[in-house]
GROMACS .gro file of C-alpha atoms in nm:
model
  452
    1MET     CA    1   3.595   2.213   5.104
    2ALA     CA    2   3.930   2.315   5.248
    3ALA     CA    3   3.907   2.567   5.529
    4GLN     CA    4   4.170   2.762   5.714
    5ASP     CA    5   4.083   2.925   6.049
    6GLN     CA    6   4.264   3.244   6.139
    7ARG     CA    7   4.271   3.474   6.441
    8PHE     CA    8   4.422   3.815   6.402
    9GLU     CA    9   4.609   3.955   6.700
   10ASN     CA   10   4.448   4.268   6.850
   11SER     CA   11   4.157   4.236   6.606
   12GLN     CA   12   3.784   4.263   6.671
   13ILE     CA   13   3.728   4.008   6.393
   14GLU     CA   14   3.768   3.644   6.492
   15ASN     CA   15   3.740   3.303   6.329
   16SER     CA   16   3.779   3.437   5.975
   17GLN     CA   17   3.812   3.184   5.696
   18VAL     CA   18   3.965   3.173   5.354
   19GLN     CA   19   3.786   2.889   5.182
   20LEU     CA   20   3.878   2.720   4.857
   21ASP     CA   21   3.599   2.548   4.667
   22GLN     CA   22   3.743   2.218   4.545
   23ALA     CA   23   3.417   2.042   4.456
   24GLY     CA   24   3.418   2.014   4.080
   25ARG     CA   25   3.692   2.284   4.072
   26ASP     CA   26   3.424   2.541   3.997
   27ALA     CA   27   3.502   2.896   3.894
   28VAL     CA   28   3.356   3.207   4.048
   29SER     CA   29   3.282   3.490   3.804
   30PHE     CA   30   3.247   3.853   3.908
   31GLN     CA   31   3.160   4.125   3.663
   32ASN     CA   32   3.009   4.470   3.630
   33SER     CA   33   3.033   4.485   3.252
   34TYR     CA   34   3.142   4.264   2.966
   35ASP     CA   35   3.472   4.447   2.929
   36ASN     CA   36   3.551   4.420   3.299
   37GLN     CA   37   3.457   4.055   3.336
   38VAL     CA   38   3.697   3.842   3.536
   39THR     CA   39   3.677   3.476   3.624
   40ILE     CA   40   3.841   3.370   3.948
   41ASN     CA   41   3.887   2.997   3.972
   42ASN     CA   42   3.860   2.807   4.299
   43ALA     CA   43   3.896   3.098   4.538
   44PHE     CA   44   3.651   3.314   4.727
   45LEU     CA   45   3.672   3.479   5.065
   46GLN     CA   46   3.452   3.429   5.367
   47PHE     CA   47   3.527   3.630   5.679
   48GLY     CA   48   3.378   3.606   6.025
   49THR     CA   49   3.114   3.874   6.084
   50SER     CA   50   3.218   4.170   6.300
   51ALA     CA   51   3.024   4.230   6.619
   52SER     CA   52   3.070   4.607   6.586
   53SER     CA   53   2.749   4.810   6.579
   54THR     CA   54   2.929   5.144   6.542
   55VAL     CA   55   3.055   5.081   6.188
   56ASN     CA   56   2.838   5.220   5.909
   57TRP     CA   57   2.827   4.902   5.702
   58ASP     CA   58   2.580   5.041   5.448
   59TRP     CA   59   2.826   5.314   5.359
   60ALA     CA   60   3.109   5.061   5.343
   61ARG     CA   61   2.916   4.838   5.102
   62ARG     CA   62   2.832   5.133   4.877
   63LEU     CA   63   3.195   5.242   4.872
   64LEU     CA   64   3.316   4.893   4.781
   65LYS     CA   65   3.047   4.816   4.524
   66GLU     CA   66   3.005   5.153   4.354
   67LYS     CA   67   3.357   5.294   4.372
   68GLN     CA   68   3.636   5.057   4.474
   69LEU     CA   69   3.540   4.757   4.261
   70PRO     CA   70   3.469   4.953   3.937
   71GLU     CA   71   3.793   5.153   3.977
   72ILE     CA   72   3.999   4.841   4.042
   73ARG     CA   73   3.852   4.661   3.741
   74LYS     CA   74   3.897   4.962   3.517
   75ARG     CA   75   4.266   4.983   3.609
   76LEU     CA   76   4.310   4.611   3.548
   77THR     CA   77   4.135   4.635   3.212
   78ASP     CA   78   4.345   4.938   3.114
   79THR     CA   79   4.661   4.743   3.201
   80LEU     CA   80   4.575   4.394   3.079
   81GLY     CA   81   4.324   4.465   2.803
   82ARG     CA   82   3.962   4.357   2.778
   83GLN     CA   83   4.052   3.989   2.781
   84ARG     CA   84   4.236   4.038   3.111
   85ALA     CA   85   4.535   3.834   2.987
   86LEU     CA   86   4.756   3.791   3.294
   87MET     CA   87   5.098   3.627   3.261
   88SER     CA   88   5.224   3.367   3.504
   89VAL     CA   89   5.498   3.539   3.702
   90GLY     CA   90   5.769   3.374   3.911
   91LEU     CA   91   5.770   3.454   4.283
   92LYS     CA   92   6.046   3.440   4.541
   93GLU     CA   93   6.005   3.491   4.911
   94GLN     CA   94   6.215   3.771   5.063
   95LEU     CA   95   6.197   3.699   5.435
   96ASN     CA   96   6.493   3.925   5.513
   97TRP     CA   97   6.284   4.238   5.435
   98VAL     CA   98   6.021   4.171   5.701
   99SER     CA   99   6.011   4.044   6.058
  100ARG     CA  100   6.094   3.685   5.967
  101SER     CA  101   6.434   3.545   6.058
  102PRO     CA  102   6.689   3.562   5.773
  103LEU     CA  103   6.800   3.215   5.887
  104GLU     CA  104   6.471   3.066   5.769
  105PRO     CA  105   6.527   2.890   5.434
  106GLU     CA  106   6.373   3.059   5.134
  107ARG     CA  107   6.114   2.834   4.977
  108LYS     CA  108   5.875   2.830   4.689
  109LEU     CA  109   5.513   2.905   4.760
  110ASP     CA  110   5.298   2.624   4.894
  111ILE     CA  111   4.951   2.651   4.738
  112GLU     CA  112   4.685   2.387   4.801
  113GLY     CA  113   4.950   2.148   4.929
  114LYS     CA  114   5.159   2.179   4.614
  115VAL     CA  115   5.493   2.354   4.599
  116GLU     CA  116   5.481   2.608   4.318
  117GLY     CA  117   5.725   2.871   4.201
  118THR     CA  118   5.493   3.071   3.982
  119LEU     CA  119   5.194   3.292   4.048
  120ASP     CA  120   4.897   3.122   3.888
  121PRO     CA  121   4.693   3.400   3.723
  122ARG     CA  122   4.375   3.224   3.837
  123LYS     CA  123   4.481   3.224   4.200
  124LEU     CA  124   4.666   3.554   4.211
  125LEU     CA  125   4.794   3.636   4.562
  126ILE     CA  126   4.497   3.527   4.768
  127GLU     CA  127   4.650   3.205   4.900
  128THR     CA  128   4.976   3.376   4.990
  129PHE     CA  129   4.794   3.661   5.166
  130SER     CA  130   4.591   3.416   5.377
  131ARG     CA  131   4.873   3.182   5.479
  132ASP     CA  132   4.897   3.124   5.856
  133ASP     CA  133   5.257   3.243   5.875
  134ILE     CA  134   5.180   3.565   5.681
  135ALA     CA  135   4.850   3.643   5.853
  136SER     CA  136   4.731   3.917   5.617
  137LYS     CA  137   5.050   4.127   5.641
  138LEU     CA  138   5.230   4.117   5.307
  139LEU     CA  139   5.501   4.309   5.121
  140ILE     CA  140   5.504   4.291   4.739
  141LEU     CA  141   5.832   4.377   4.562
  142GLY     CA  142   5.940   4.385   4.199
  143ALA     CA  143   6.119   4.575   3.925
  144PRO     CA  144   5.941   4.854   3.731
  145GLY     CA  145   5.690   4.688   3.499
  146ALA     CA  146   5.716   4.350   3.674
  147GLY     CA  147   5.347   4.357   3.762
  148LYS     CA  148   5.349   4.469   4.128
  149THR     CA  149   5.053   4.702   4.096
  150THR     CA  150   4.866   4.453   3.876
  151ALA     CA  151   4.918   4.183   4.140
  152LEU     CA  152   4.802   4.424   4.412
  153LEU     CA  153   4.493   4.521   4.210
  154SER     CA  154   4.412   4.155   4.147
  155LEU     CA  155   4.441   4.082   4.518
  156ALA     CA  156   4.225   4.386   4.594
  157GLU     CA  157   3.959   4.265   4.349
  158GLN     CA  158   3.931   3.929   4.520
  159LEU     CA  159   3.927   4.084   4.867
  160VAL     CA  160   3.656   4.333   4.769
  161CYS     CA  161   3.446   4.059   4.606
  162GLY     CA  162   3.490   3.846   4.918
  163ALA     CA  163   3.388   4.136   5.142
  164LEU     CA  164   3.077   4.203   4.930
  165ASN     CA  165   2.990   3.835   4.935
  166LYS     CA  166   3.022   3.831   5.313
  167PRO     CA  167   2.895   4.169   5.446
  168LYS     CA  168   2.999   4.323   5.779
  169THR     CA  169   3.344   4.167   5.779
  170VAL     CA  170   3.635   4.371   5.642
  171ILE     CA  171   3.661   4.676   5.413
  172PRO     CA  172   3.951   4.646   5.162
  173VAL     CA  173   4.054   4.988   5.025
  174MET     CA  174   4.339   5.091   4.793
  175PHE     CA  175   4.569   5.379   4.896
  176GLU     CA  176   4.855   5.564   4.723
  177LEU     CA  177   5.147   5.622   4.960
  178SER     CA  178   5.281   5.891   4.728
  179THR     CA  179   5.032   6.128   4.897
  180TRP     CA  180   5.196   6.083   5.240
  181GLN     CA  181   5.392   6.407   5.262
  182GLN     CA  182   5.387   6.515   5.627
  183ASP     CA  183   5.689   6.364   5.802
  184LYS     CA  184   5.531   6.352   6.147
  185GLN     CA  185   5.185   6.231   6.038
  186ASN     CA  186   5.113   5.878   6.156
  187ILE     CA  187   4.962   5.628   5.915
  188ARG     CA  188   4.632   5.606   6.100
  189ASP     CA  189   4.566   5.980   6.067
  190TRP     CA  190   4.683   5.973   5.705
  191LEU     CA  191   4.443   5.687   5.623
  192ILE     CA  192   4.151   5.874   5.779
  193ASP     CA  193   4.245   6.191   5.591
  194GLN     CA  194   4.270   6.003   5.260
  195LEU     CA  195   3.935   5.830   5.313
  196TYR     CA  196   3.757   6.161   5.365
  197ARG     CA  197   3.939   6.321   5.071
  198GLN     CA  198   3.879   6.035   4.829
  199HIS     CA  199   3.540   5.905   4.939
  200ALA     CA  200   3.372   6.197   5.124
  201GLY     CA  201   3.163   6.125   5.434
  202ASN     CA  202   3.049   6.308   5.746
  203ARG     CA  203   3.347   6.394   5.966
  204LYS     CA  204   3.118   6.470   6.261
  205GLU     CA  205   3.003   6.109   6.264
  206LYS     CA  206   3.368   5.991   6.269
  207LEU     CA  207   3.277   5.752   5.990
  208TYR     CA  208   3.624   5.630   5.901
  209GLU     CA  209   3.770   5.664   6.250
  210GLN     CA  210   3.535   5.381   6.346
  211TRP     CA  211   3.673   5.163   6.070
  212LEU     CA  212   4.019   5.187   6.223
  213ASP     CA  213   3.904   5.174   6.584
  214GLN     CA  214   3.714   4.851   6.513
  215GLN     CA  215   3.998   4.725   6.289
  216VAL     CA  216   3.776   4.644   5.991
  217LEU     CA  217   3.963   4.856   5.734
  218LEU     CA  218   4.201   4.648   5.521
  219PRO     CA  219   4.457   4.894   5.374
  220LEU     CA  220   4.622   4.800   5.041
  221MET     CA  221   4.904   5.048   4.983
  222ASP     CA  222   5.087   5.113   4.656
  223GLY     CA  223   5.364   5.356   4.561
  224LEU     CA  224   5.603   5.353   4.858
  225ASP     CA  225   5.891   5.398   4.612
  226GLU     CA  226   5.735   5.718   4.472
  227LEU     CA  227   5.808   5.914   4.787
  228GLY     CA  228   6.177   5.965   4.721
  229PHE     CA  229   6.465   5.820   4.922
  230GLU     CA  230   6.445   6.024   5.244
  231GLN     CA  231   6.065   6.040   5.254
  232GLN     CA  232   6.043   5.666   5.190
  233LYS     CA  233   6.259   5.591   5.494
  234LYS     CA  234   6.042   5.808   5.717
  235CYS     CA  235   5.723   5.654   5.579
  236THR     CA  236   5.857   5.301   5.632
  237GLN     CA  237   5.917   5.382   5.998
  238LYS     CA  238   5.560   5.509   6.030
  239LEU     CA  239   5.430   5.193   5.857
  240ASN     CA  240   5.617   4.982   6.111
  241GLU     CA  241   5.461   5.177   6.398
  242PHE     CA  242   5.114   5.134   6.246
  243GLY     CA  243   5.158   4.768   6.153
  244ARG     CA  244   5.263   4.666   6.503
  245GLN     CA  245   4.920   4.769   6.631
  246TYR     CA  246   4.701   4.677   6.332
  247PRO     CA  247   4.603   4.330   6.204
  248TYR     CA  248   4.606   4.388   5.826
  249LEU     CA  249   4.849   4.562   5.592
  250VAL     CA  250   4.966   4.512   5.233
  251VAL     CA  251   5.244   4.733   5.091
  252CYS     CA  252   5.378   4.744   4.735
  253CYS     CA  253   5.722   4.885   4.639
  254ARG     CA  254   6.000   4.860   4.380
  255THR     CA  255   6.275   4.620   4.483
  256LYS     CA  256   6.568   4.853   4.412
  257GLU     CA  257   6.422   5.153   4.595
  258PHE     CA  258   6.325   4.937   4.891
  259ALA     CA  259   6.676   4.791   4.912
  260GLN     CA  260   6.838   5.134   4.886
  261ALA     CA  261   6.631   5.270   5.175
  262ASP     CA  262   6.759   4.972   5.379
  263ILE     CA  263   6.478   4.989   5.638
  264LYS     CA  264   6.290   4.666   5.686
  265LEU     CA  265   5.914   4.647   5.731
  266HIS     CA  266   5.931   4.450   6.055
  267ALA     CA  267   5.558   4.489   6.109
  268LEU     CA  268   5.481   4.266   5.808
  269ARG     CA  269   5.496   3.886   5.813
  270GLY     CA  270   5.558   3.796   5.450
  271ALA     CA  271   5.739   3.938   5.150
  272ILE     CA  272   5.741   3.821   4.790
  273ARG     CA  273   5.934   3.946   4.491
  274LEU     CA  274   5.802   3.917   4.137
  275GLU     CA  275   6.079   3.755   3.937
  276PRO     CA  276   6.186   3.831   3.577
  277LEU     CA  277   6.012   3.615   3.320
  278SER     CA  278   6.175   3.289   3.217
  279ASP     CA  279   6.209   3.181   2.853
  280THR     CA  280   5.922   2.938   2.903
  281GLN     CA  281   5.692   3.207   3.044
  282ILE     CA  282   5.778   3.445   2.759
  283GLN     CA  283   5.719   3.174   2.498
  284THR     CA  284   5.385   3.072   2.652
  285PHE     CA  285   5.260   3.430   2.642
  286LEU     CA  286   5.391   3.510   2.293
  287ASP     CA  287   5.254   3.185   2.147
  288GLN     CA  288   4.910   3.316   2.242
  289GLN     CA  289   4.965   3.681   2.151
  290GLN     CA  290   5.240   3.716   1.890
  291SER     CA  291   5.411   3.393   1.783
  292ALA     CA  292   5.616   3.572   1.514
  293LEU     CA  293   5.801   3.769   1.783
  294TRP     CA  294   5.906   3.453   1.965
  295SER     CA  295   6.038   3.305   1.640
  296THR     CA  296   6.238   3.622   1.574
  297LEU     CA  297   6.381   3.609   1.926
  298GLN     CA  298   6.532   3.269   1.848
  299THR     CA  299   6.727   3.391   1.547
  300ASN     CA  300   6.795   3.763   1.593
  301LEU     CA  301   7.103   3.799   1.816
  302GLN     CA  302   7.056   4.177   1.848
  303LEU     CA  303   6.699   4.133   1.968
  304ARG     CA  304   6.803   3.860   2.213
  305LYS     CA  305   7.019   4.114   2.393
  306LEU     CA  306   6.693   4.258   2.531
  307LEU     CA  307   6.668   3.938   2.737
  308ASP     CA  308   7.002   3.999   2.910
  309ALA     CA  309   7.033   4.173   3.245
  310THR     CA  310   7.163   4.530   3.239
  311PRO     CA  311   7.506   4.629   3.383
  312THR     CA  312   7.324   4.778   3.685
  313GLY     CA  313   7.160   4.443   3.763
  314ASP     CA  314   6.812   4.520   3.630
  315PRO     CA  315   6.639   4.242   3.435
  316GLY     CA  316   6.642   4.246   3.056
  317LEU     CA  317   6.366   4.455   2.901
  318LEU     CA  318   6.188   4.155   2.749
  319ARG     CA  319   6.188   3.973   3.082
  320ILE     CA  320   5.958   4.237   3.225
  321PRO     CA  321   5.584   4.161   3.175
  322LEU     CA  322   5.492   4.520   3.087
  323PHE     CA  323   5.740   4.537   2.799
  324VAL     CA  324   5.673   4.186   2.673
  325ALA     CA  325   5.304   4.274   2.645
  326LEU     CA  326   5.393   4.606   2.483
  327ALA     CA  327   5.626   4.436   2.234
  328ALA     CA  328   5.362   4.176   2.143
  329ARG     CA  329   5.110   4.452   2.082
  330ILE     CA  330   5.318   4.653   1.836
  331TYR     CA  331   5.547   4.395   1.673
  332ASP     CA  332   5.542   4.402   1.294
  333PRO     CA  333   5.755   4.143   1.107
  334LYS     CA  334   5.785   4.390   0.818
  335GLN     CA  335   5.935   4.653   1.047
  336PRO     CA  336   6.094   4.463   1.338
  337PHE     CA  337   6.257   4.647   1.627
  338GLU     CA  338   6.595   4.537   1.760
  339THR     CA  339   6.674   4.779   2.042
  340GLN     CA  340   6.496   4.928   2.341
  341THR     CA  341   6.487   5.268   2.173
  342GLU     CA  342   6.329   5.127   1.857
  343LEU     CA  343   6.070   4.936   2.061
  344LEU     CA  344   5.965   5.242   2.260
  345ASN     CA  345   5.964   5.471   1.957
  346GLN     CA  346   5.745   5.230   1.760
  347TYR     CA  347   5.504   5.205   2.051
  348ILE     CA  348   5.473   5.583   2.084
  349GLU     CA  349   5.435   5.629   1.709
  350ARG     CA  350   5.161   5.370   1.700
  351GLN     CA  351   4.974   5.516   1.997
  352VAL     CA  352   4.972   5.870   1.854
  353SER     CA  353   4.922   5.767   1.492
  354TRP     CA  354   4.624   5.891   1.292
  355ASP     CA  355   4.473   5.541   1.263
  356THR     CA  356   4.494   5.470   1.637
  357ARG     CA  357   4.344   5.804   1.736
  358GLN     CA  358   4.070   5.766   1.478
  359SER     CA  359   3.994   5.417   1.609
  360ASP     CA  360   3.981   5.548   1.968
  361ARG     CA  361   3.728   5.811   1.869
  362ARG     CA  362   3.522   5.563   1.672
  363ASN     CA  363   3.509   5.307   1.952
  364ASN     CA  364   3.486   5.566   2.229
  365LEU     CA  365   3.409   5.286   2.474
  366GLU     CA  366   3.410   5.510   2.779
  367LYS     CA  367   3.219   5.796   2.617
  368LYS     CA  368   3.511   6.031   2.670
  369LYS     CA  369   3.476   6.403   2.633
  370TRP     CA  370   3.747   6.489   2.384
  371ALA     CA  371   3.956   6.805   2.422
  372TYR     CA  372   3.932   6.862   2.045
  373ASP     CA  373   3.621   6.823   1.831
  374ASN     CA  374   3.803   6.633   1.555
  375LEU     CA  375   4.140   6.487   1.459
  376GLN     CA  376   4.232   6.782   1.239
  377GLN     CA  377   4.236   7.009   1.545
  378GLU     CA  378   4.456   6.779   1.754
  379PRO     CA  379   4.833   6.847   1.783
  380LYS     CA  380   5.057   6.668   1.532
  381TRP     CA  381   5.212   6.346   1.656
  382GLN     CA  382   5.562   6.502   1.659
  383GLN     CA  383   5.443   6.772   1.900
  384THR     CA  384   5.271   6.510   2.115
  385GLN     CA  385   5.592   6.307   2.123
  386ARG     CA  386   5.795   6.610   2.236
  387THR     CA  387   5.541   6.684   2.509
  388LEU     CA  388   5.550   6.324   2.631
  389ALA     CA  389   5.929   6.334   2.642
  390TRP     CA  390   5.916   6.654   2.848
  391LEU     CA  391   5.667   6.500   3.091
  392ALA     CA  392   5.881   6.187   3.121
  393ARG     CA  393   6.186   6.397   3.215
  394ARG     CA  394   5.988   6.585   3.478
  395LEU     CA  395   5.847   6.264   3.628
  396GLN     CA  396   6.194   6.112   3.641
  397GLN     CA  397   6.342   6.419   3.809
  398ASN     CA  398   6.062   6.417   4.068
  399ASN     CA  399   6.079   6.039   4.121
  400GLN     CA  400   5.718   5.993   4.007
  401VAL     CA  401   5.566   5.715   3.797
  402GLU     CA  402   5.214   5.853   3.765
  403LEU     CA  403   5.113   6.188   3.615
  404LEU     CA  404   4.846   6.383   3.799
  405ILE     CA  405   4.749   6.724   3.662
  406GLU     CA  406   4.713   6.872   4.011
  407GLN     CA  407   5.074   6.773   4.093
  408ILE     CA  408   5.231   6.967   3.805
  409GLN     CA  409   5.436   7.250   3.957
  410PRO     CA  410   5.567   7.583   3.815
  411GLN     CA  411   5.926   7.464   3.859
  412TRP     CA  412   5.862   7.210   3.584
  413LEU     CA  413   5.889   7.497   3.334
  414GLU     CA  414   6.226   7.486   3.158
  415SER     CA  415   6.260   7.786   2.924
  416LYS     CA  416   6.306   8.142   3.041
  417GLN     CA  417   6.016   8.258   2.821
  418ALA     CA  418   5.777   8.002   2.974
  419LYS     CA  419   5.872   8.111   3.325
  420GLN     CA  420   5.822   8.478   3.231
  421ARG     CA  421   5.478   8.403   3.084
  422TYR     CA  422   5.384   8.212   3.399
  423ARG     CA  423   5.489   8.503   3.623
  424LEU     CA  424   5.302   8.748   3.399
  425ILE     CA  425   4.980   8.543   3.407
  426LEU     CA  426   5.011   8.487   3.783
  427GLY     CA  427   5.072   8.859   3.835
  428LEU     CA  428   4.766   8.952   3.628
  429ILE     CA  429   4.545   8.709   3.821
  430LEU     CA  430   4.669   8.828   4.160
  431GLY     CA  431   4.644   9.190   4.047
  432LEU     CA  432   4.286   9.139   3.931
  433ILE     CA  433   4.187   8.973   4.259
  434LEU     CA  434   4.359   9.242   4.467
  435GLY     CA  435   4.202   9.515   4.254
  436LEU     CA  436   3.854   9.372   4.302
  437ILE     CA  437   3.903   9.344   4.677
  438LEU     CA  438   4.035   9.703   4.706
  439GLY     CA  439   3.753   9.825   4.482
  440LEU     CA  440   3.491   9.662   4.702
  441ILE     CA  441   3.649   9.810   5.013
  442VAL     CA  442   3.651  10.159   4.860
  443VAL     CA  443   3.285  10.125   4.753
  444LEU     CA  444   3.184  10.013   5.102
  445ILE     CA  445   3.372  10.302   5.266
  446LEU     CA  446   3.220  10.555   5.028
  447GLY     CA  447   2.878  10.407   5.091
  448LEU     CA  448   2.922  10.446   5.464
  449ILE     CA  449   3.041  10.806   5.424
  450VAL     CA  450   2.747  10.895   5.200
  451GLY     CA  451   2.511  10.722   5.441
  452LEU     CA  452   2.637  10.934   5.725
   0.00000   0.00000   0.00000
């Protein structure tokens, strides 16, 4: 049994351990359903118990077990599929983006005494997170589709499972930084506000304030790059202020957006960047998923161009895990794609095709409530494609990567007719409300007059 003692500065939690079970190299399996099953080899967390009696640990356990863990596993399953096929991804330390000296030599990750340059899908980020020199303060960087959020979710899953296995220790919770919109709001207040908004609770009991006061909340933050350039810089400054006083913090961001903001997260102790896939990593994945695509890549010069870096310095499309998985899913030797446009078009056509939609309804694994009773009533795939293109343009213009219905704004409307219809509908609603209020006032006044 290899143990690693840690003390966190300014923390109420002492003598925590990250233990790796080496005896027989056993695997630990956590699951809440067959589809969400995940096997984590050789790693489980054990933290020192907190002495705090003011923290509502029963509520914390319910939140982790009934909400956080199922949501994390659902997102991982949605991304990776039911088999949870996770690619090995190359990692590179980026010490210049955190408080570490840029003079320190960059090195490959040291896991279990072995120098490794790839992220083992069985180990995920847990060893890196728990390293003495990083001390639970980590920045995760990568290109769009490189697997940043997947890596963060995988880390969150292990941390939550560890916290459930060892109660009254820490409380790992995922947060979306895209919701930080008030320039002067500090991160502590924002975290408390998000916890009440997302997970309810009695504000009078100061439920979540205690989590931060006792330093048992472990914030895992995604989406720093979704704030936009100016907002991202302000948020990074607030994260530095928070991180200097708090023992745990994990932040996830796109590499390019983080570099453009040019503000380092000095409060963090470690930073890793997910690297583009190598030929070996691509071949290993495709041999298991779609061997015909790898064979075509060796002979089709046009297709091989998707492995080359772009003029702006971004990695080639087929060196990004998201698009390699997507390509493997839709590749058809009878109708091979050769360009990025063809790949994306084929994916969209397949996803909105009659057969796929019929299969989704037949399987209906999540017992969804469908907007239309049957396929005949659904919009044609061409209309769906146009709508998706419109949404993609709006997301790009607003620097967003995730679509939330409540965030759709009237300014997204493009045509003059659509804007006129919106104003008409809004005017009718406001007129109706105002009319009802005035009517009630008149009735009350008349009633008083008659009563007199």
